[in-house]
Short mmCIF file of C-alpha atoms and ligand atoms in Angstrom, two decimals:
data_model
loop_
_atom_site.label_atom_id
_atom_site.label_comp_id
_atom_site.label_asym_id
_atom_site.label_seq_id
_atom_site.Cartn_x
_atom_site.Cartn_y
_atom_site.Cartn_z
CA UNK A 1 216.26 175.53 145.00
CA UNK A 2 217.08 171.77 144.83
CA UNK A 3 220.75 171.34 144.50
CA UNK A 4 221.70 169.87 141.39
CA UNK A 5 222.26 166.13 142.14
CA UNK A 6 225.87 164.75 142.16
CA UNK A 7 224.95 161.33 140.71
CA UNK A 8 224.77 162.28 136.76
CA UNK A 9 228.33 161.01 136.01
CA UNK A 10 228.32 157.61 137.18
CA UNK A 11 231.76 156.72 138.59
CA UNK A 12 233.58 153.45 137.42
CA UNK A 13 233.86 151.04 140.86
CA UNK A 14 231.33 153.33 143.02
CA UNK A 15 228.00 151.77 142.87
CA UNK A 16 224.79 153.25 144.20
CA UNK A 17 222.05 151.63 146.20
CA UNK A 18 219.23 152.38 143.67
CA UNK A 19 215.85 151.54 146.04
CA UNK A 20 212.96 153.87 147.20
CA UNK A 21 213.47 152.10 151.11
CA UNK A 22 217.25 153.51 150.67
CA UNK A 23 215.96 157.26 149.70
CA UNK A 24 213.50 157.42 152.37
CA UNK A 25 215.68 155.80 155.05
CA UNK A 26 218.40 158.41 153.82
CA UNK A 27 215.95 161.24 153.90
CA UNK A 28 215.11 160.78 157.44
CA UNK A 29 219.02 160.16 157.89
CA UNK A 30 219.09 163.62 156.88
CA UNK A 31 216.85 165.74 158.72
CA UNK A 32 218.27 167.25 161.11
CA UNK A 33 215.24 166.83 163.35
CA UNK A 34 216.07 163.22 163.46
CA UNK A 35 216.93 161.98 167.62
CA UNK A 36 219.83 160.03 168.04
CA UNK A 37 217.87 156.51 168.33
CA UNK A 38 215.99 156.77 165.35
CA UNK A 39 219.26 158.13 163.60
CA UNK A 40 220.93 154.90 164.83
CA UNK A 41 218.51 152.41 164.03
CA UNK A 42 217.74 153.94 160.32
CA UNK A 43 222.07 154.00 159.72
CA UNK A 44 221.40 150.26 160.65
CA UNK A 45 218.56 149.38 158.39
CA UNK A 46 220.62 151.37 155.07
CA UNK A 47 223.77 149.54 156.04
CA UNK A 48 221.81 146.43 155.27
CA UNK A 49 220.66 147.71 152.71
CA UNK A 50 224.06 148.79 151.46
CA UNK A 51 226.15 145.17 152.44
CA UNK A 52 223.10 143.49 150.53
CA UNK A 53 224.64 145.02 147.82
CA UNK A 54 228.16 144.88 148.44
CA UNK A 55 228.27 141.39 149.00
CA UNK A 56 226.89 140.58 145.59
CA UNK A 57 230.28 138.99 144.82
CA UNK A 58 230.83 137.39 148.09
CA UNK A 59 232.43 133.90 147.15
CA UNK A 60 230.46 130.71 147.84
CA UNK A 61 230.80 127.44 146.75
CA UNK A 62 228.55 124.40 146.52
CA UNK A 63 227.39 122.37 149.55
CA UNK A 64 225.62 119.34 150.36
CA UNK A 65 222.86 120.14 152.61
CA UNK A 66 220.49 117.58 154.34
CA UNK A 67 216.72 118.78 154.49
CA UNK A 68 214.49 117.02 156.85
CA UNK A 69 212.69 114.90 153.72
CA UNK A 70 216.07 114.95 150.83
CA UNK A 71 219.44 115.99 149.85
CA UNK A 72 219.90 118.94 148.26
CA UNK A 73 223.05 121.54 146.93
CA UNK A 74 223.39 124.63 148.93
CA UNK A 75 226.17 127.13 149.50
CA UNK A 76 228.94 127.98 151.87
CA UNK A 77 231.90 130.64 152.10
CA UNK A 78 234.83 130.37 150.23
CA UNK A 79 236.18 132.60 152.64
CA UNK A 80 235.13 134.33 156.18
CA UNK A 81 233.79 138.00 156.16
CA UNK A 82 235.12 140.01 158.11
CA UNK A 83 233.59 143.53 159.33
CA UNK A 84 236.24 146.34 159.49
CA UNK A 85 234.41 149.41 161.13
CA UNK A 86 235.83 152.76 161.32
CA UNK A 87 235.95 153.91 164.83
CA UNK A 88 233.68 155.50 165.79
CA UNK A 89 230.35 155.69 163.07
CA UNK A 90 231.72 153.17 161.44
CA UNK A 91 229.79 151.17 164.53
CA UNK A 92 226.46 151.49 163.79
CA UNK A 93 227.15 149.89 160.50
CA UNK A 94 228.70 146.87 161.80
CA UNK A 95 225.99 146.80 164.39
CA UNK A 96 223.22 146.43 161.49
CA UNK A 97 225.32 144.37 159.54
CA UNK A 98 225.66 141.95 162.18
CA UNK A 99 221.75 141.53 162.57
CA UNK A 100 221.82 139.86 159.17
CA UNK A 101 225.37 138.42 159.18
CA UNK A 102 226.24 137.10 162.84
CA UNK A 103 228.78 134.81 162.18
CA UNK A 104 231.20 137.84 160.93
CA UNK A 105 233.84 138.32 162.43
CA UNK A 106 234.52 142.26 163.73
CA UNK A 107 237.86 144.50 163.26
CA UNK A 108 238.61 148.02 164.31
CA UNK A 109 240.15 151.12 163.14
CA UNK A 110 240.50 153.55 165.12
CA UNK A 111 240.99 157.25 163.45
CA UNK A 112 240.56 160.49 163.83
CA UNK A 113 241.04 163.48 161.69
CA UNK A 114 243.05 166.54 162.40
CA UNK A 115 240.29 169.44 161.81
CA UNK A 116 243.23 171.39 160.75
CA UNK A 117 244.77 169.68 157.87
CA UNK A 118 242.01 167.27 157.63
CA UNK A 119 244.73 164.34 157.48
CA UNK A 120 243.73 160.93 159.34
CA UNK A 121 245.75 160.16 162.70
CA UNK A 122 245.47 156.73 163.39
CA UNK A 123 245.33 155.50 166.93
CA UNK A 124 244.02 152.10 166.82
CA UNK A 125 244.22 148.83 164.67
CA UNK A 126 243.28 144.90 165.33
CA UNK A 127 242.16 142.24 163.47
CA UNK A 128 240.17 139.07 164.20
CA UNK A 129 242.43 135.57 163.60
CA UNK A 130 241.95 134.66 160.20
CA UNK A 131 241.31 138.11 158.77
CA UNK A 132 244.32 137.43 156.41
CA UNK A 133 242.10 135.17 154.30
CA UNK A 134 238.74 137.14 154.20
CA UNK A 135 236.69 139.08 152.29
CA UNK A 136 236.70 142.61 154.42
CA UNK A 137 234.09 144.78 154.44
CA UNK A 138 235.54 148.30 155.47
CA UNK A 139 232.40 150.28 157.01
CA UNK A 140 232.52 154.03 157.73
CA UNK A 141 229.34 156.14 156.60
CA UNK A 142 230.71 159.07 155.44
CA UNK A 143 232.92 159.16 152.75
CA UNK A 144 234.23 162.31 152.72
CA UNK A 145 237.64 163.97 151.90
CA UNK A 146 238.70 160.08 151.21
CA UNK A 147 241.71 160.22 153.54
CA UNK A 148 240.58 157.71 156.42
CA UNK A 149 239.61 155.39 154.45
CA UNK A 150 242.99 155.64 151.76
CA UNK A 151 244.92 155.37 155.11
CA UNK A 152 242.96 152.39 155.90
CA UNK A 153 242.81 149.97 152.96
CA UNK A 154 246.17 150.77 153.15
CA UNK A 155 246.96 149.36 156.41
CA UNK A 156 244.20 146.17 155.59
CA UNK A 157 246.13 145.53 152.07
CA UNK A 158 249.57 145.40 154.76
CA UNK A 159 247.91 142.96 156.55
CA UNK A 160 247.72 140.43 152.85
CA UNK A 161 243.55 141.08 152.50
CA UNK A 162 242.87 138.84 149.77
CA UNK A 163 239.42 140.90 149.09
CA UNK A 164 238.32 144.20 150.15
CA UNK A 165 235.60 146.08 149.08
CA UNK A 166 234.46 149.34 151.40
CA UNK A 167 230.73 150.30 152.40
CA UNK A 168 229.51 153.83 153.29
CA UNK A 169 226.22 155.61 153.61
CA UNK A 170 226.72 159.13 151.61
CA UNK A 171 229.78 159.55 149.49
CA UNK A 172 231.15 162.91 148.39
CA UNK A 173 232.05 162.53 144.66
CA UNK A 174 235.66 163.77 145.30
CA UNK A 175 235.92 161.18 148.12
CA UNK A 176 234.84 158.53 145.97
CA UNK A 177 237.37 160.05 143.03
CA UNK A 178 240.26 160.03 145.52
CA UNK A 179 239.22 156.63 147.18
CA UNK A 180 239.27 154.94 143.68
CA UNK A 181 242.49 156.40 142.50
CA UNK A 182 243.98 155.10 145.51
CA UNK A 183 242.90 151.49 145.98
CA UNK A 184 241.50 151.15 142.19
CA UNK A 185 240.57 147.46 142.87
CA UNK A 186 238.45 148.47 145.75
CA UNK A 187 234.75 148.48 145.01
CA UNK A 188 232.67 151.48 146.95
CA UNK A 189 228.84 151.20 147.56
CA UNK A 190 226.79 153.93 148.89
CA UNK A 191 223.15 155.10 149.58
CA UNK A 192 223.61 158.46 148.47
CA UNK A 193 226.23 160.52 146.18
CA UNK A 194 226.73 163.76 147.66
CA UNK A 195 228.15 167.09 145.42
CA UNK A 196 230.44 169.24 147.49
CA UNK A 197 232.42 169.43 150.94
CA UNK A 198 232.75 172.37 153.04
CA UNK A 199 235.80 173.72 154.22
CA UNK A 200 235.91 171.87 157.29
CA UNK A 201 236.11 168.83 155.23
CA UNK A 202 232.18 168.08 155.96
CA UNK A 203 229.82 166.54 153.12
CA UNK A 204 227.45 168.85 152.37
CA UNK A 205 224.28 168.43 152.28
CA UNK A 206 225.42 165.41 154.10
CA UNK A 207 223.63 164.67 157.72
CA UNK A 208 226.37 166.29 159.73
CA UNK A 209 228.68 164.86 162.45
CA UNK A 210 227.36 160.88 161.70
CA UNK A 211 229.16 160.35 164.58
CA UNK A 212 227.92 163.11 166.87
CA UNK A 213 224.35 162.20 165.81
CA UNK A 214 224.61 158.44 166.68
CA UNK A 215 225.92 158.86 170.07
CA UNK A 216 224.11 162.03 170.79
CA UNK A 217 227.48 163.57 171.85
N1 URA B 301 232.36 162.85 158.85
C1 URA B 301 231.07 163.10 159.19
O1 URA B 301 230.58 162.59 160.19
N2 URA B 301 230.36 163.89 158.39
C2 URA B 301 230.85 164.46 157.29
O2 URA B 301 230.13 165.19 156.60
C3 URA B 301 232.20 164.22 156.97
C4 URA B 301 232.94 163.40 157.76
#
């Protein structure tokens, strides 16, 4: 039996990455037949796929821009993106991202959660210079239970992040619900809406362990 999709009920401030290269790239995500390198480089390609997106309402501003044969208007940053990763799948997203946005700058936050109560424990934090005036773009691909990432737009709104919006690859609806009600302002944007979680906390169907499967561990 097909499991009854989890995306009828839209959610207000999740948005979903509506593209047949996004459903087959998450397919493949999927299978559990997928080796680690191909896992990697397809959690690359969606995350593209995903910050296209995401960034819809990154701030520019007019520019004058020289071409070899006139003048012409282009556009810069209002302000610097930075990438916020969650250690340690939140990685492979900043390493795709990167491909098409090399001049971010890179963050890190480091968490783990306790299998038992499923709570994050945070262990590491740091920031590029500057990051207090950027647009942040918080990257872990599974949203899940919702309580890393809570815990870490927490500590990112601490640190006076004008703009934050957060990008994952499969959501779990209650992750999403529990994301928004706790950083309302907050845009999400996902591949794939997910229905349930198991009782280890694990999205289901879900791929798994993202980070077990990009690192082969
Ligand atoms: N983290 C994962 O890697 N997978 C899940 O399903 C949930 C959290």
């Amino acid at each position: 039996m097909i499991p009854a999709m989890a995306t009828e009920q839209p959610i207000p401030g999740f948005y979903l990455v509506r593209h047949p290269l996004a459903e087959l790239k998450v397919s493949a995500l999927r299978d559990r037949s997928t080796p680690a390198p191909e896992f990697r480089r397809l959690l690359q390609e969606l995350s593209q796929l995903v910050a296209y997106e995401a960034l819809r309402d990154f701030s520019v501003e007019p520019v004058e821009v020289e071409t070899p044969l006139a003048t012409t208007t282009g556009a810069r940053a209002v302000r610097p993106l930075v990438l916020v990763p969650v250690l340690r799948a939140g990685l492979a997203m900043a390493d795709g991202i990167l491909r098409i946005l090399p001049s971010a700058a890179v963050g890190h936050i480091g968490m783990f959660r306790n299998e038992e109560t499923l709570e994050p424990v945070s262990y590491y934090f740091r920031l590029p210079p500057g990051a207090a005036g950027a647009h942040v773009l918080l990257l872990d691909p599974m949203l899940a239970t919702g309580n890393s990432l809570v815990a870490a737009a927490d500590r990112l709104k601490k640190e006076g992040i004008p703009k934050l919006t957060c990008a994952c690859i499969i959501a779990s609806r209650q992750g999403v619900e529990r994301l928004r009600a706790a950083h309302p302002d907050m845009p999400i944007y996902g591949a794939a809406l997910d229905g349930e979680l198991n009782d280890r906390g694990y999205i289901t169907p879900g791929l798994g362990d993202a980070g077990d499967r990009i690192f082969g561990t």
